[in-house]
Amino acid sequence: MCRNITPLRQHRRTREAPGGQAGTSSRIENYLGFPNGVSGDELASRALQQARRLGAEILITRSVKRIDLKARQVEMDGGDVVKAKTLIIATGVTWRRLAIDGFDRLIGKGIYYGAARSEVGTTQGLDIHLVGAGNSAGQAALFFANHARTITLIVRGESLEKSMSQYLIEQLDGKANIEVQLRSEIHAVRGNTNLTAVEIRNSESNVIRRHESSGLFVFIGADAETKWLPEDIARDARGYVLTGDDLKKAGRWSLGRDPYLLETSAPGIFACGDVRLSPVKRVASAVGEGSMAIALVQQYLAYSGLTRRSRTLIALKRLLRSTRPPLKCV
């Protein structure tokens, strides 16, 4: 436990509902403490209540316009400014969009990105389609299988094994009302005021078939929305924020000390969750990184509070330990 550190005053800014992508997940099966699974919005709601009880100030539906790294302040829409000694970037990712004629016109009218519990009532006893081959698509298919008459999972690839966990594949196989169409993609959507049908093209035969559909849920991945960040915060080609050792590999770290595991190229600014460059994109890992980020923030603040002489002595001690010759046994 760290002592003599002023308690952190935490502000959380979110433009949409809490939970990000996790909040839109129909069912999360592998989160610790929920043996029967939990919906994304329920998990996010519980986390929100807990954060408030522990003193976090949370502002909903606010956007951040820019970050001033030198002044250590965040400028939000409306001109409000919040100053902070350190920041944690946890902005997550945004769903990729399908470029199909008429698609956007039916968003919220039978077509959805993600699958929140609020849509389950609209699918009772109906035929619906899901697009995607990842865990999110598999979890959604299993969730809707308890309500919809039929669920068709539309997959562009030749199999699910490369992109979906085996336990989900086995559960999908056990559901009689779930069908998986491989080598397929949405060609067109039909409906005036609401979705009524989808046209699916088989990439192998190039045949297009029309299917009645009362709901289309899209899970085709997501992108990091980080163009608004200052250039001093390093990102990879896809926009994911570099942290820790990745900064050194990319030549984007200039201080004498090593960066903290979740620290960005701007010292004292941290990143965690899906917005950070990492091969693991899971709710549990994002929550763990969030807890870790708070601990690293406290370490950073404690280190920053030391005098220059104290920091120099610490650096010298580390250097001496690393260059000390090994002991010889006689």
Coordinates of C-alpha atoms in Angstrom, one line a residue:
M1 CA 0.0 0.0 0.0
C2 CA 1.3 3.5 -0.9
R3 CA 1.5 5.9 2.0
N4 CA 1.7 9.7 2.2
I5 CA 0.0 10.1 -1.3
T6 CA -2.9 12.4 -1.6
P7 CA -6.0 10.4 -2.6
L8 CA -6.7 10.7 -6.3
R9 CA -9.7 12.8 -7.3
Q10 CA -11.1 11.0 -10.3
H11 CA -13.1 12.3 -13.2
R12 CA -14.6 10.1 -15.8
R13 CA -15.7 11.6 -19.1
T14 CA -17.9 9.5 -21.4
R15 CA -19.7 10.5 -24.6
E16 CA -22.1 7.6 -24.7
A17 CA -23.5 5.1 -22.2
P18 CA -21.0 3.5 -19.8
G19 CA -19.2 0.3 -20.7
G20 CA -18.2 1.0 -24.2
Q21 CA -18.2 -2.2 -26.4
A22 CA -18.7 -4.3 -23.3
G23 CA -21.9 -2.4 -22.6
T24 CA -23.3 -3.5 -25.9
S25 CA -22.5 -7.2 -25.4
S26 CA -25.5 -9.4 -25.0
R27 CA -23.8 -11.9 -22.8
I28 CA -20.4 -12.1 -21.3
E29 CA -19.7 -15.7 -20.3
N30 CA -16.1 -15.7 -19.1
Y31 CA -16.0 -12.8 -16.6
L32 CA -14.9 -13.8 -13.1
G33 CA -17.6 -13.9 -10.5
F34 CA -20.5 -14.5 -12.8
P35 CA -20.7 -18.3 -13.3
N36 CA -24.0 -18.0 -15.3
G37 CA -22.8 -15.1 -17.4
V38 CA -23.8 -11.5 -17.3
S39 CA -25.0 -9.0 -19.9
G40 CA -22.7 -6.1 -20.8
D41 CA -25.1 -3.4 -19.8
E42 CA -25.6 -5.0 -16.4
L43 CA -21.9 -5.3 -15.8
A44 CA -21.3 -1.7 -16.8
S45 CA -24.2 -0.5 -14.6
R46 CA -22.8 -2.3 -11.6
A47 CA -19.3 -0.8 -12.3
L48 CA -20.8 2.7 -12.6
Q49 CA -22.6 2.4 -9.2
Q50 CA -19.4 1.1 -7.6
A51 CA -17.3 3.9 -9.0
R52 CA -19.7 6.5 -7.7
R53 CA -19.8 4.9 -4.3
L54 CA -16.0 5.1 -4.2
G55 CA -16.0 8.9 -5.0
A56 CA -15.5 9.1 -8.8
E57 CA -17.2 12.0 -10.5
I58 CA -18.8 10.8 -13.7
L59 CA -20.1 13.1 -16.5
I60 CA -22.1 11.4 -19.3
T61 CA -22.6 12.6 -22.9
R62 CA -19.6 14.9 -22.9
S63 CA -16.9 15.0 -25.6
V64 CA -13.2 15.8 -25.2
K65 CA -12.1 18.3 -27.9
R66 CA -8.4 18.3 -27.1
I67 CA -5.7 17.6 -24.5
D68 CA -3.1 20.2 -23.7
L69 CA -0.1 18.1 -22.6
K70 CA 2.0 21.0 -21.4
A71 CA -0.7 22.6 -19.3
R72 CA -2.0 19.1 -18.3
Q73 CA -5.6 20.0 -19.0
V74 CA -8.5 18.6 -20.9
E75 CA -10.8 20.9 -22.9
M76 CA -14.3 19.6 -23.4
D77 CA -17.2 20.5 -25.6
G78 CA -18.8 23.8 -24.4
G79 CA -15.4 25.2 -23.4
D80 CA -15.1 23.6 -20.0
V81 CA -11.6 22.8 -18.9
V82 CA -10.4 20.2 -16.4
K83 CA -6.8 20.3 -15.0
A84 CA -5.1 17.2 -13.9
K85 CA -1.6 16.1 -12.9
T86 CA -2.1 12.9 -14.9
L87 CA -4.6 11.4 -17.4
I88 CA -5.7 7.9 -18.3
I89 CA -6.9 7.4 -21.9
A90 CA -9.6 4.7 -21.9
T91 CA -11.7 5.8 -24.9
G92 CA -12.0 2.2 -26.4
V93 CA -12.9 1.7 -30.0
T94 CA -15.9 2.3 -32.3
W95 CA -17.7 -0.2 -34.5
R96 CA -16.7 -0.5 -38.1
R97 CA -19.5 0.3 -40.6
L98 CA -20.9 -1.6 -43.5
A99 CA -20.9 0.4 -46.7
I100 CA -24.2 -0.9 -48.2
D101 CA -26.7 1.3 -49.9
G102 CA -29.7 2.1 -47.6
F103 CA -27.9 0.6 -44.6
D104 CA -27.6 3.8 -42.6
R105 CA -31.3 4.7 -43.2
L106 CA -32.3 1.6 -41.3
I107 CA -30.0 2.0 -38.3
G108 CA -32.1 1.6 -35.2
K109 CA -35.0 0.4 -37.4
G110 CA -34.0 -3.3 -37.5
I111 CA -30.3 -2.8 -38.1
Y112 CA -27.9 -2.4 -35.1
Y113 CA -24.2 -2.4 -34.4
G114 CA -23.6 -4.6 -31.4
A115 CA -26.5 -6.2 -29.5
A116 CA -27.7 -4.7 -26.3
R117 CA -30.3 -6.3 -24.1
S118 CA -32.8 -3.6 -25.1
E119 CA -33.2 -5.1 -28.5
V120 CA -34.2 -8.6 -27.3
G121 CA -37.9 -7.7 -27.0
T122 CA -38.0 -6.8 -30.7
T123 CA -36.7 -10.3 -31.8
Q124 CA -39.1 -12.5 -29.9
G125 CA -40.2 -15.4 -32.2
L126 CA -38.7 -13.7 -35.3
D127 CA -36.0 -14.5 -37.8
I128 CA -32.8 -12.5 -37.4
H129 CA -29.3 -12.3 -38.9
L130 CA -25.9 -11.5 -37.3
V131 CA -22.8 -10.5 -39.2
G132 CA -19.4 -11.4 -37.8
A133 CA -17.2 -14.3 -36.8
G134 CA -15.7 -13.1 -33.5
N135 CA -16.6 -13.8 -29.9
S136 CA -19.0 -10.9 -29.7
A137 CA -21.0 -12.3 -32.6
G138 CA -21.0 -15.8 -31.0
Q139 CA -22.1 -14.5 -27.6
A140 CA -24.9 -12.4 -29.3
A141 CA -26.1 -15.4 -31.3
L142 CA -26.4 -17.6 -28.1
F143 CA -28.2 -14.8 -26.3
F144 CA -30.8 -14.2 -29.0
A145 CA -31.2 -18.0 -29.5
N146 CA -33.4 -18.0 -26.3
H147 CA -35.8 -15.4 -27.9
A148 CA -35.7 -15.4 -31.7
R149 CA -37.1 -18.2 -33.8
T150 CA -34.0 -18.5 -36.0
I151 CA -30.6 -16.9 -36.0
T152 CA -28.4 -16.9 -39.0
L153 CA -24.7 -16.1 -38.5
I154 CA -23.2 -14.6 -41.7
V155 CA -19.4 -15.2 -41.9
R156 CA -17.1 -14.1 -44.7
G157 CA -14.4 -16.7 -43.9
E158 CA -14.2 -20.4 -44.4
S159 CA -14.6 -21.3 -40.7
L160 CA -15.1 -19.9 -37.2
E161 CA -12.0 -21.5 -35.6
K162 CA -9.6 -18.7 -36.5
S163 CA -11.6 -15.9 -34.9
M164 CA -13.9 -17.5 -32.3
S165 CA -13.2 -19.3 -29.0
Q166 CA -13.8 -23.0 -29.1
Y167 CA -16.2 -23.0 -26.2
L168 CA -18.5 -20.7 -28.1
I169 CA -18.3 -22.7 -31.3
E170 CA -19.4 -25.8 -29.4
Q171 CA -22.3 -24.0 -27.8
L172 CA -23.4 -22.7 -31.2
D173 CA -23.4 -26.2 -32.6
G174 CA -25.7 -27.3 -29.7
K175 CA -28.4 -24.7 -30.6
A176 CA -30.9 -26.1 -33.2
N177 CA -32.2 -22.6 -34.2
I178 CA -28.7 -21.2 -35.0
E179 CA -27.4 -21.6 -38.6
V180 CA -23.9 -20.5 -39.7
Q181 CA -23.5 -19.4 -43.3
L182 CA -19.8 -19.5 -44.3
R183 CA -18.2 -17.6 -47.3
S184 CA -21.2 -15.2 -47.2
E185 CA -21.8 -11.5 -46.9
I186 CA -24.7 -9.0 -46.9
H187 CA -25.3 -7.8 -50.4
A188 CA -28.3 -5.5 -49.8
V189 CA -31.0 -4.7 -47.2
R190 CA -34.7 -4.1 -47.8
G191 CA -37.4 -2.2 -46.0
N192 CA -39.1 1.2 -46.1
T193 CA -39.6 2.2 -42.5
N194 CA -38.1 -1.0 -40.9
L195 CA -35.9 -3.8 -42.1
T196 CA -37.9 -6.6 -43.8
A197 CA -35.3 -8.6 -45.7
V198 CA -31.6 -9.1 -46.4
E199 CA -29.9 -10.3 -49.5
I200 CA -26.9 -12.6 -48.9
R201 CA -24.3 -13.3 -51.5
N202 CA -22.2 -16.5 -51.4
S203 CA -18.7 -15.6 -52.4
E204 CA -18.0 -19.1 -53.7
S205 CA -20.9 -19.5 -56.0
N206 CA -21.7 -15.7 -56.4
V207 CA -25.4 -16.6 -55.9
I208 CA -27.5 -14.0 -54.1
R209 CA -30.5 -15.1 -52.1
R210 CA -33.2 -13.0 -50.4
H211 CA -34.1 -13.9 -46.8
E212 CA -36.9 -12.4 -44.6
S213 CA -35.3 -10.7 -41.6
S214 CA -36.6 -8.7 -38.7
G215 CA -33.2 -7.8 -37.3
L216 CA -29.7 -7.5 -38.5
F217 CA -26.9 -7.2 -35.9
V218 CA -23.4 -6.3 -37.1
F219 CA -20.1 -7.4 -35.4
I220 CA -17.3 -6.7 -37.9
G221 CA -14.7 -5.4 -35.5
A222 CA -13.8 -1.9 -34.4
D223 CA -11.2 0.9 -34.8
A224 CA -9.5 3.1 -32.3
E225 CA -10.9 6.6 -32.4
T226 CA -7.7 8.5 -31.6
K227 CA -7.3 11.1 -34.3
W228 CA -8.2 13.8 -31.8
L229 CA -5.2 13.0 -29.6
P230 CA -2.1 15.3 -29.9
E231 CA 0.8 14.0 -32.1
D232 CA 3.0 13.7 -29.0
I233 CA 1.0 10.6 -28.0
A234 CA 2.4 7.9 -30.2
R235 CA 0.1 5.5 -32.1
D236 CA 0.5 2.7 -34.5
A237 CA -0.7 2.7 -38.2
R238 CA -4.2 1.7 -37.1
G239 CA -4.4 4.4 -34.4
Y240 CA -3.9 2.3 -31.3
V241 CA -1.9 4.0 -28.5
L242 CA 1.6 2.7 -27.9
T243 CA 2.6 2.1 -24.3
G244 CA 5.5 0.6 -22.3
D245 CA 8.1 -1.4 -24.2
D246 CA 6.3 -0.7 -27.5
L247 CA 7.4 2.9 -27.1
K248 CA 11.1 1.9 -26.8
K249 CA 10.8 -0.4 -29.8
A250 CA 9.3 2.4 -31.9
G251 CA 11.9 4.9 -30.7
R252 CA 9.2 7.1 -29.1
W253 CA 10.6 7.3 -25.5
S254 CA 13.2 9.9 -24.6
L255 CA 13.4 9.9 -20.7
G256 CA 16.3 8.3 -18.8
R257 CA 13.9 6.0 -16.9
D258 CA 11.9 3.2 -18.5
P259 CA 8.2 4.0 -19.3
Y260 CA 5.7 2.4 -17.0
L261 CA 3.8 -0.5 -18.5
L262 CA 0.8 1.5 -19.5
E263 CA 2.5 4.9 -19.9
T264 CA 2.2 6.6 -23.3
S265 CA 4.9 8.6 -25.1
A266 CA 3.8 11.6 -23.1
P267 CA 5.2 11.0 -19.6
G268 CA 2.4 10.9 -17.0
I269 CA -0.3 10.1 -19.5
F270 CA -1.5 6.5 -19.4
A271 CA -3.7 4.3 -21.7
C272 CA -5.6 1.1 -21.0
G273 CA -8.3 -1.1 -22.5
D274 CA -9.1 -1.6 -26.2
V275 CA -7.6 1.8 -27.2
R276 CA -4.1 0.5 -26.3
L277 CA -2.1 -1.5 -28.7
S278 CA -2.4 -5.1 -27.4
P279 CA -3.2 -8.5 -28.9
V280 CA -5.7 -9.2 -26.1
K281 CA -9.2 -7.6 -26.4
R282 CA -11.3 -8.9 -23.6
V283 CA -13.5 -7.3 -20.9
A284 CA -11.4 -9.0 -18.1
S285 CA -8.1 -7.7 -19.5
A286 CA -9.5 -4.1 -19.9
V287 CA -10.8 -4.1 -16.3
G288 CA -7.4 -5.4 -15.1
E289 CA -5.6 -2.7 -17.0
G290 CA -7.8 -0.1 -15.5
S291 CA -6.9 -1.1 -12.0
M292 CA -3.2 -1.4 -13.0
A293 CA -3.3 2.1 -14.5
I294 CA -4.5 3.6 -11.2
A295 CA -1.6 1.9 -9.4
L296 CA 0.9 3.2 -12.0
V297 CA -0.6 6.7 -11.7
Q298 CA 0.2 6.7 -8.0
Q299 CA 3.7 5.5 -8.6
Y300 CA 4.2 8.3 -11.2
L301 CA 2.9 10.9 -8.8
A302 CA 5.0 9.6 -6.0
Y303 CA 8.1 9.7 -8.2
S304 CA 7.3 13.1 -9.6
G305 CA 7.0 14.4 -6.0
L306 CA 10.6 13.6 -5.3
T307 CA 13.3 16.2 -5.5
R308 CA 15.8 16.1 -8.4
R309 CA 18.5 15.0 -6.0
S310 CA 16.4 12.1 -4.7
R311 CA 15.6 10.9 -8.3
T312 CA 19.3 11.1 -9.2
L313 CA 20.2 9.0 -6.2
I314 CA 17.6 6.4 -7.1
A315 CA 18.9 6.3 -10.7
L316 CA 22.5 5.8 -9.4
K317 CA 21.5 3.0 -7.1
R318 CA 19.7 1.2 -10.0
L319 CA 22.8 1.7 -12.2
L320 CA 25.1 0.3 -9.5
R321 CA 22.8 -2.8 -9.0
S322 CA 22.8 -3.5 -12.7
T323 CA 26.6 -3.2 -13.1
R324 CA 27.6 -4.9 -9.8
P325 CA 29.7 -8.1 -10.6
P326 CA 28.2 -11.4 -9.6
L327 CA 29.3 -13.0 -6.3
K328 CA 31.7 -15.9 -6.6
C329 CA 31.2 -19.0 -4.4
V330 CA 34.4 -20.4 -2.8

